[in-house]
XYZ file of C-alpha atoms in Angstrom:
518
model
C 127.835 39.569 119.907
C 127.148 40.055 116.377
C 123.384 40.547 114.981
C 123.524 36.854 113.042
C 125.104 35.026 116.444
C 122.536 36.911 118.838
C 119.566 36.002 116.552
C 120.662 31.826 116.502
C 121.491 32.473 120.392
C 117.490 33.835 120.744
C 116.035 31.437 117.831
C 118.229 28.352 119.835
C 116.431 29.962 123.354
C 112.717 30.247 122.199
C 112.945 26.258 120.550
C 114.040 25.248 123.776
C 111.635 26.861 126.011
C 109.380 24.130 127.715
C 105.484 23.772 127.149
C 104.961 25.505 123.595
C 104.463 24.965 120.237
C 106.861 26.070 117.586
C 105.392 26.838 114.294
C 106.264 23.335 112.064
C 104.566 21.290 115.000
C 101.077 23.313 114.888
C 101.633 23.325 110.853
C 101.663 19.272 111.348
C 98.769 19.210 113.599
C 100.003 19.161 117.177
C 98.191 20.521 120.388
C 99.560 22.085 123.713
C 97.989 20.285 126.585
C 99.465 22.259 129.022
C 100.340 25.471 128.982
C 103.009 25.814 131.609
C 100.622 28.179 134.037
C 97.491 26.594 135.260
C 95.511 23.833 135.156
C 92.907 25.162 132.001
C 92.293 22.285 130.141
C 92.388 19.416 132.819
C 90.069 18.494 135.628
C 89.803 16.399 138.657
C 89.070 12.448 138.327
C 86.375 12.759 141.150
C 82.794 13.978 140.873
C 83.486 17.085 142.341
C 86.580 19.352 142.982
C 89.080 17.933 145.776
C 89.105 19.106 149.375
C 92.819 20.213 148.740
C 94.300 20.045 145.463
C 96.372 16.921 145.061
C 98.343 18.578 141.674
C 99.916 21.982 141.132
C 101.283 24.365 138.916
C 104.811 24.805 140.223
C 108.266 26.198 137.810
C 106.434 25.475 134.563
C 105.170 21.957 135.662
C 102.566 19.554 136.543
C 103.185 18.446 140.085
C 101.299 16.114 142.312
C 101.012 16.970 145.598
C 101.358 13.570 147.953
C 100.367 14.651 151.372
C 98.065 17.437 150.628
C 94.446 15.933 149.617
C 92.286 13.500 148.158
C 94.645 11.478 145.539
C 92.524 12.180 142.613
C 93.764 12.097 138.981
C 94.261 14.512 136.806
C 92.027 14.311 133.195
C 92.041 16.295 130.271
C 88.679 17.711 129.076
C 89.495 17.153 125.507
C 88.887 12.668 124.730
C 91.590 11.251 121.818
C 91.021 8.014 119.745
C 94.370 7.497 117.841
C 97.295 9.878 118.661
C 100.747 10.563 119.335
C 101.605 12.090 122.295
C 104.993 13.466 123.741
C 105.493 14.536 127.218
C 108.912 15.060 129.446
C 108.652 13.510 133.314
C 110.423 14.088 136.219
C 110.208 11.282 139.436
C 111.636 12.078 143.110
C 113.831 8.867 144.454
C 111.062 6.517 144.800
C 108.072 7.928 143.048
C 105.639 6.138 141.452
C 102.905 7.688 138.566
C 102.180 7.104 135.017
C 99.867 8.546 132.191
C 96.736 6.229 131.343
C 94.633 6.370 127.996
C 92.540 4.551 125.932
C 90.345 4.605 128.990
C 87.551 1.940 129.279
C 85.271 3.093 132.207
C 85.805 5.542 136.041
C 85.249 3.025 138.767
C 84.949 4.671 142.356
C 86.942 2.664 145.206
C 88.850 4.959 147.481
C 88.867 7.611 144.792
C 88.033 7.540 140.970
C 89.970 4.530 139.065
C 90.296 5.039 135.437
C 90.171 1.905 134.198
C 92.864 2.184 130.813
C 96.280 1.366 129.296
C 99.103 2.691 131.532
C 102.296 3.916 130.434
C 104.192 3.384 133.748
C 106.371 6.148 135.781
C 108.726 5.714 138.058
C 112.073 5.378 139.896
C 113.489 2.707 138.247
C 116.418 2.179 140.724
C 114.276 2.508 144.319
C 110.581 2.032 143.971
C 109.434 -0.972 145.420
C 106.754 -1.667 142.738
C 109.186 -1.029 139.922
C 111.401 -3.420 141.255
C 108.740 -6.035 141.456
C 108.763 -6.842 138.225
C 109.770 -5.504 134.535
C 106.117 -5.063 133.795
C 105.953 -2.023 137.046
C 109.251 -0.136 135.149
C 109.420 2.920 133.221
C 108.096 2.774 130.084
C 106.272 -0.517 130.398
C 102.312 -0.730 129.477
C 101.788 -1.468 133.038
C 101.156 -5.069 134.408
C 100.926 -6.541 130.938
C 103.982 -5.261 128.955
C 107.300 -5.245 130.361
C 109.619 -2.926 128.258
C 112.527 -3.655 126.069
C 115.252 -1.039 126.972
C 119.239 -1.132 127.793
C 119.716 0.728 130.819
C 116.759 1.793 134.124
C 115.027 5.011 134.365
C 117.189 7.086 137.088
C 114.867 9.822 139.213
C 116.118 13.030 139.572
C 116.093 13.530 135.497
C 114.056 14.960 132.977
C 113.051 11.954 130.561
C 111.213 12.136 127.706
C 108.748 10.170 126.329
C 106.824 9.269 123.279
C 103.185 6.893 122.989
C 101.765 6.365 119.858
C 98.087 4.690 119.644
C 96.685 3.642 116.332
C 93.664 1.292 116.566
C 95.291 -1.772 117.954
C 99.190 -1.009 117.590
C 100.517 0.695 120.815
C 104.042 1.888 121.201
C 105.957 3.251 124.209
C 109.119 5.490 123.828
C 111.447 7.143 126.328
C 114.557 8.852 125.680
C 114.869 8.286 121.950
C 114.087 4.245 122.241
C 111.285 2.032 121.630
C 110.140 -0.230 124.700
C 107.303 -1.502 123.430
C 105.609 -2.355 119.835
C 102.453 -4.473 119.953
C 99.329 -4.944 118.349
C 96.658 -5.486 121.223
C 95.097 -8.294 119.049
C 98.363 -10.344 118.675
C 98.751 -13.909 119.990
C 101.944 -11.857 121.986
C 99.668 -9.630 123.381
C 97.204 -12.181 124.537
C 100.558 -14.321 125.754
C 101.650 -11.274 127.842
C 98.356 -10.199 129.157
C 97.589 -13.327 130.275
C 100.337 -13.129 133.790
C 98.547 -10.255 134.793
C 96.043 -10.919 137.574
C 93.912 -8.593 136.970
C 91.095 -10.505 135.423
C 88.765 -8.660 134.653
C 90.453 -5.457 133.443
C 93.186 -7.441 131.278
C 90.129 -8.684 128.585
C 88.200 -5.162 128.764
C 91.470 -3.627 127.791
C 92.454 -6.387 125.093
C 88.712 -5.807 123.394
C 89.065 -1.678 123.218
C 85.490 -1.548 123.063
C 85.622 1.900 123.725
C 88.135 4.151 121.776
C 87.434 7.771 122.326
C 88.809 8.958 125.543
C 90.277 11.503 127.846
C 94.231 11.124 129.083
C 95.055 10.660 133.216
C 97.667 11.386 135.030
C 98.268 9.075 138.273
C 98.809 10.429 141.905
C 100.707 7.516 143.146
C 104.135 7.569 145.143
C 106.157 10.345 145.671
C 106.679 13.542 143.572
C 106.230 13.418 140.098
C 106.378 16.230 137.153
C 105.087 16.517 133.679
C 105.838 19.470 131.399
C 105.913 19.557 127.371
C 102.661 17.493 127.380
C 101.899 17.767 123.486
C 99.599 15.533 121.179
C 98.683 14.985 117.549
C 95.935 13.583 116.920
C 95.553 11.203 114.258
C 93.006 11.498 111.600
C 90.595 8.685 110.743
C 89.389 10.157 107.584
C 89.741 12.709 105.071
C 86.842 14.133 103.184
C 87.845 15.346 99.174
C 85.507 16.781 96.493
C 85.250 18.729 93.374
C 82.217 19.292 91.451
C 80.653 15.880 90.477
C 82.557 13.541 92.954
C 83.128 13.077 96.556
C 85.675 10.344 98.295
C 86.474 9.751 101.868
C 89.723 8.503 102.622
C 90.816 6.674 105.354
C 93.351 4.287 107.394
C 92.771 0.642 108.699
C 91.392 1.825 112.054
C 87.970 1.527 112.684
C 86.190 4.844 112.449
C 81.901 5.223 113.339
C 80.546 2.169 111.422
C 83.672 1.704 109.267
C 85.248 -1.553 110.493
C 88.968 -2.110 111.692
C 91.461 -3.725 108.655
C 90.344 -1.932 105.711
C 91.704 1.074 104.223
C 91.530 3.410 100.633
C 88.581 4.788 99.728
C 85.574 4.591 102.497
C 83.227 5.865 100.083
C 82.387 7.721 96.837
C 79.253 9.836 96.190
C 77.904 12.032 93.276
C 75.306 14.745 93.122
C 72.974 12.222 91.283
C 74.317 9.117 93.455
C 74.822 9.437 96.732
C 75.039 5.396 97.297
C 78.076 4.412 98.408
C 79.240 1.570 95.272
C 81.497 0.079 98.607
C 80.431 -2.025 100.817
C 79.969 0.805 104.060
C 81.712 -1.092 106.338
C 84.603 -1.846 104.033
C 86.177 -0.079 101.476
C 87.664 0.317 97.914
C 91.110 0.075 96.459
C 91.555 -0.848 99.942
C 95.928 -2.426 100.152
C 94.747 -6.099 100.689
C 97.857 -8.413 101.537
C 101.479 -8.955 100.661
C 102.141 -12.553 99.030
C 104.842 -14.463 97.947
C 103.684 -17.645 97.157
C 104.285 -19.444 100.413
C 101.842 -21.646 102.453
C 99.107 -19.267 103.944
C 99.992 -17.897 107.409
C 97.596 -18.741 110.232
C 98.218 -15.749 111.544
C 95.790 -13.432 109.708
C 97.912 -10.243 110.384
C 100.935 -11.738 108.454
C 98.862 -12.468 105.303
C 96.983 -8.751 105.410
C 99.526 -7.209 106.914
C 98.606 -3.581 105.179
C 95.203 -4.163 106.670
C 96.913 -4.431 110.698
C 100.312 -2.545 110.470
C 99.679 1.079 111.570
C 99.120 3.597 108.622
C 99.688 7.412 108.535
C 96.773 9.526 106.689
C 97.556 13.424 105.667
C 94.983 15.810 104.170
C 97.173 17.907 101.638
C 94.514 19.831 100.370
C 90.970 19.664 99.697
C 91.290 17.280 97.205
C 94.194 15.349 97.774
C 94.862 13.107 100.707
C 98.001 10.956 101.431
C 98.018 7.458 103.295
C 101.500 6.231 104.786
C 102.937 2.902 106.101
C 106.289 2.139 107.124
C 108.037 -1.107 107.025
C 105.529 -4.120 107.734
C 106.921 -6.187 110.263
C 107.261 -9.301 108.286
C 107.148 -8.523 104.243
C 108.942 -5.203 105.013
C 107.370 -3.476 102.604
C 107.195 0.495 102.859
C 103.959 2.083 101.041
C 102.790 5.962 100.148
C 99.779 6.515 98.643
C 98.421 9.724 96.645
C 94.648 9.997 96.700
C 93.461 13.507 94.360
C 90.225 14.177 93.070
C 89.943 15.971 89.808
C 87.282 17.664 87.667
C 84.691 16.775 87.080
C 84.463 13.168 88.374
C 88.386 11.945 88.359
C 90.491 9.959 91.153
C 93.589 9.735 90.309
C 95.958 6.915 92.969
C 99.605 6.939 92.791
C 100.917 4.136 95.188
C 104.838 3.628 95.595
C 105.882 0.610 97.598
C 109.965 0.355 98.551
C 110.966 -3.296 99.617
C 113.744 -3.028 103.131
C 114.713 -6.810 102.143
C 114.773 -9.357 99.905
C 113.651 -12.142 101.712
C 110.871 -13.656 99.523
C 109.680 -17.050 99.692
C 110.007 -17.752 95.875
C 111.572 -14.729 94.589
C 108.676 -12.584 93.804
C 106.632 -9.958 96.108
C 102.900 -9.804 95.243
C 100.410 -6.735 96.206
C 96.816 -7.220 96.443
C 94.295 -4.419 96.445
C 90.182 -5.253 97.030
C 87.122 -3.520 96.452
C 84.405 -4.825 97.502
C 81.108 -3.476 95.695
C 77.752 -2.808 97.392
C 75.405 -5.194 95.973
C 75.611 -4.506 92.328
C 73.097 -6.428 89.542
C 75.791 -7.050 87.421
C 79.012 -8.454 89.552
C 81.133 -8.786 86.040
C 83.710 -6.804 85.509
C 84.532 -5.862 81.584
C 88.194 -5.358 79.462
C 89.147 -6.115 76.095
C 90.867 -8.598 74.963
C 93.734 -9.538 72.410
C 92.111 -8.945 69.467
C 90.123 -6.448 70.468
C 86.816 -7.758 71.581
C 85.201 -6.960 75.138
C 85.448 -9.349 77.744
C 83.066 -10.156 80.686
C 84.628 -11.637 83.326
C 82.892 -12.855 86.612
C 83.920 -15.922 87.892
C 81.752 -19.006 89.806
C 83.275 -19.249 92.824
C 85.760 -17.419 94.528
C 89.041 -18.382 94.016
C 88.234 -20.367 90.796
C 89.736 -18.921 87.677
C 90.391 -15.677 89.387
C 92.816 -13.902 88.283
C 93.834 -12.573 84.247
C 96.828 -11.772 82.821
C 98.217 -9.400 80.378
C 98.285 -10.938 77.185
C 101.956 -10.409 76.360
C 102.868 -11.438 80.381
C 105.177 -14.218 80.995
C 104.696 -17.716 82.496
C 103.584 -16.838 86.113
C 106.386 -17.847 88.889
C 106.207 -20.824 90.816
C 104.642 -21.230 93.953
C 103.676 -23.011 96.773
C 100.645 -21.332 98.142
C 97.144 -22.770 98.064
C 96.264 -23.662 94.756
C 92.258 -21.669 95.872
C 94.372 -18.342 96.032
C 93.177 -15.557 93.702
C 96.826 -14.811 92.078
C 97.581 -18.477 91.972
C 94.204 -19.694 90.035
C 94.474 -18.008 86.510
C 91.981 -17.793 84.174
C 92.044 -18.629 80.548
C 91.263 -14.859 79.870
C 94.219 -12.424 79.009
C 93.365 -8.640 78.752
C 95.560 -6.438 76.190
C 94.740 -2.697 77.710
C 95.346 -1.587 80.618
C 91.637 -0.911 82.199
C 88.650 -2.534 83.194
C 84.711 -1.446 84.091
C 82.119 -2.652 86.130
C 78.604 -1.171 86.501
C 76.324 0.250 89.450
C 72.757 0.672 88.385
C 73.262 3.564 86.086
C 76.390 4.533 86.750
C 80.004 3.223 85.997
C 82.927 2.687 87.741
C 86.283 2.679 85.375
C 89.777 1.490 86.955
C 92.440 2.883 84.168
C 96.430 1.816 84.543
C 99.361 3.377 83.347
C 101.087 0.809 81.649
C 102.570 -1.614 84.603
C 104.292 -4.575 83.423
C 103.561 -6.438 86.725
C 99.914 -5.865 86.733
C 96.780 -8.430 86.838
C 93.095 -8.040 86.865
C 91.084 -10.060 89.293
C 87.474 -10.875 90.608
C 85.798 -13.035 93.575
C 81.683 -12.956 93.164
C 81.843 -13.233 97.322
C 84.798 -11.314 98.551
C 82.410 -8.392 100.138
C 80.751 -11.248 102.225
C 76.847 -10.833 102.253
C 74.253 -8.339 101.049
C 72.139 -6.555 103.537
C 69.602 -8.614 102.702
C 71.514 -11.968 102.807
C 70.104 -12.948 99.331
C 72.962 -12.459 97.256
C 77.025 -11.877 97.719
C 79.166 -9.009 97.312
C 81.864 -8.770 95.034
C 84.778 -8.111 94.851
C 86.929 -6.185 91.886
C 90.318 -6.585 92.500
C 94.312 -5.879 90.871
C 97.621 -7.084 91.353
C 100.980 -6.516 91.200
C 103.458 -9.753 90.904
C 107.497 -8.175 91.008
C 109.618 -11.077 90.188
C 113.073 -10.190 92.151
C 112.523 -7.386 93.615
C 115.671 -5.215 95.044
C 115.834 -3.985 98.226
C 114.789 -0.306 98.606
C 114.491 -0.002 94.847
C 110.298 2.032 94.819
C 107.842 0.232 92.215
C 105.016 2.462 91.308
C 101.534 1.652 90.648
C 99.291 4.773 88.721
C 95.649 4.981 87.940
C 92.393 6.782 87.721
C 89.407 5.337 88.627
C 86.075 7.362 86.611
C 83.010 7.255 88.614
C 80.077 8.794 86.311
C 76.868 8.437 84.585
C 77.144 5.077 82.239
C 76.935 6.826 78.848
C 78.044 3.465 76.751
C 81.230 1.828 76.175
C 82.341 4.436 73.704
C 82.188 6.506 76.135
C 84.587 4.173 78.258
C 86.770 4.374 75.798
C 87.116 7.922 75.702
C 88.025 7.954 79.176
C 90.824 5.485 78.652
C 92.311 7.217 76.058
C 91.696 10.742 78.060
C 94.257 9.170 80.845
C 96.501 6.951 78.769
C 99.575 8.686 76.624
């Protein structure tokens, strides 16, 4: 065989060997849960070791042992919040097992219960609990979700299978196809959780109180394997900073204190102001909602559906950080966004969104971003107008007046929406450069636009709800873009820098804006 042939033959070999790690999976962050020899890494369910093993290590496998001891699971020591995990399984004719995570509490009955979400395992064709029901199949998020799939899971194979877990939004794989999409807040959810008769367990597991867990695998029926067992976890947040200005970045999953829905910028800090100018618990330039102008869904995941569909974050470097969302289920919209500090005190954003359809209510496609401010003095925020002069802007309520156009924009399109919607309730006020301010105490915050021809200012004096104290509101400073016929996987951009720094005068403002602008 020649030297080139032998080297693909060896190269196609070691990709294919079972239970490792080839270099571009540990560059993107995944981890080998077992390592095809022994049991390092995992432990038994029950308090203390089992009489008689009831797994084994057997031809580069996981095997349980039916038979042989106490039917205790099998845990790994490591706990995972949100993560995407791959594994291969294996059943005998009639085997029953599964994997369970997101695990909510141990309960001891005849051995140690996890109580969790199951991905379900087993012969398809011959299993008497499988059969049952489509909720007991392969692939199904046992007893509440019964999988979507073309054909039954045959034993005596090697199938593989994919779960991803991202806050809320669970999805089971096997063999290349998705069985199951859900958000575990959804009225479907609730719909499908509610024919399982497990009472208690159904609502604990709906709630996901607890996030943060270890992975089992079930002892059940029969013989079952597991090899290739690999996850990647998924980062909550990523830290950036240069010399006069730190950011965290995150995605819409809850992380510590920082509440579920909101994404962007957690928080921004310098030397001489740690204070966080966003609400904790929230966030800024956090991707609001997608609107186009029709009546307001009841269904608060279709009307924020960046803040609920599942987002991707990558740290690129340690400045720059990258969030990602695919295809939301009802606007379609696909988003990237570019997060990179600069010196001394710079953020520069660069968001792309890519439209899969065109079906829009009234022809346009509207994208909201929020930030809601912690309890500043002054909740104005401050442009220039037409000829020149500076503009303060804060309106009464929210809703009222909220939103300002460019002064050379045309006629806003038509709409049916709620007449109390930000984008819908313009104000008198037009701005004529792309930028506005807003002060913190001493400091300023500066949100600078390349030239967009779709963009709007806006501002609610409530949108952050309540001050710690409950004395005053939050606001909120806000943008817009409004894409009149927007084409199918055409990408609009969106670029800015947002200036956190010392207030030094308006001058001073302007210097910035003219240090970004061309």
């Amino acid at each position: 065989m020649r030297p080139v042939l032998l080297l693909v033959a060896l190269s196609a070999l070691l990709l294919a060997q079972p239970n490792t790690l080839t270099p571009a999976e540990i560059q993107a962050g995944w981890q080998l849960l077992f390592n095809g020899h022994s049991l390092a890494g995992w432990r038994w369910s029950s308090q203390s070791p089992a009489p008689t093993p009831s797994w084994e290590v057997a031809d580069g496998a996981l095997v349980t042992t039916p038979g042989r001891g106490k039917p205790v699971y099998l845990l790994t020591e490591a706990s995972f919040t949100d993560f995407e995990l791959t594994f291969s399984w294996h059943a005998a004719p009639g085997a029953n097992s599964g994997i369970k995570y997101r695990i909510q509490s141990l309960t001891e009955k005849d051995r140690l219960e996890p109580t969790g979400l199951e991905y379900q395992i087993t012969d398809d064709l011959a299993n008497p609990d499988a059969l049952s029901t489509p909720r007991h199949s392969s692939g199904a998020l046992y007893d509440y979700i019964a999988p979507h799939r073309a054909a039954p899971a045959a034993p005596n194979v090697w199938h593989h299978a994919r779960i991803l877990v991202h806050g809320l939004h669970v999805e089971h794989w096997l063999d290349g196809e998705k069985l199951i999409d859900v958000d575990l807040d959804s009225p479907a959810a609730a719909a499908s959780f509610a024919q399982s008769k497990r009472t208690e367990s159904k609502v604990t597991l709906r709630r996901q109180a607890r996030r943060d867990s270890p992975l089992a695998l079930q002892i059940h029926d029969g013989v079952v394997a597991f090899r290739d067992l690999k996850i990647r976890p998924l980062p909550l947040t990523a830290p950036l900073a240069v010399s006069q200005l730190a950011a965290t970045i995150g995605t819409n999953a809850p992380a510590g204190d920082h509440r579920a829905g909101y994404n962007g910028v957690f928080a921004l800090s310098t030397p001489s102001r740690p204070a966080n100018p966003f609400v904790p618990a929230y966030a800024g330039l956090n991707l609001e909602h997608y609107f186009d102008g029709r009546p307001r869904p009841a269904d608060a995941r279709v009307f924020f559906e960046p803040r609920h569909a599942p987002m991707a974050l990558r740290q690129l470097s340690p400045t720059a950080a990258e969030l990602t969302q695919g295809p939301t289920p009802v606007f379609g919209v696909a988003s990237t966004t570019r997060f990179e500090l600069k010196e001394p005190y710079y953020l520069d954003i660069a968001y792309r969104a890519t439209p899969t359809h065109t079906n829009f209510t009234n022809n346009f496609l509207g994208i909201f971003w929020a930030s809601y401010m912690n309890a500043p003095e002054d909740k104005s925020i401050y442009f220039r107008g037409p000829q020149g002069q500076w503009r303060q802007f804060a309106t009464q309520l929210h809703g009222r007046d909220a939103t300002i156009l460019a002064a050379d924009a045309p006629p806003p399109p038509a709409a049916t929406e709620d007449p109390a919607s930000l984008f819908r309730n313009l104000s008198p006020l037009r701005y004529a450069e792309s930028f506005f301010y807003g002060r913190l105490g001493d400091m300023v915050l500066i949100y600078i636009f390349r030239p967009n021809p779709y963009l709007r200012f806006a501002q609610s004096p409530s949108g952050g709800g309540n001050t710690p104290a409950g004395d005053d509101t939050n606001p909120a400073w806000d943008f817009q873009l409004v894409i009149p016929n927007p084409e199918a996987n055409r990408t609009y951009p969106l670029d800015l820098r947002v200036v956190y720094k010392p207030w030094a005068g308006r001058a001073d403002v302007l210097r910035e804006v003219k240090n970004y602008l061309p």
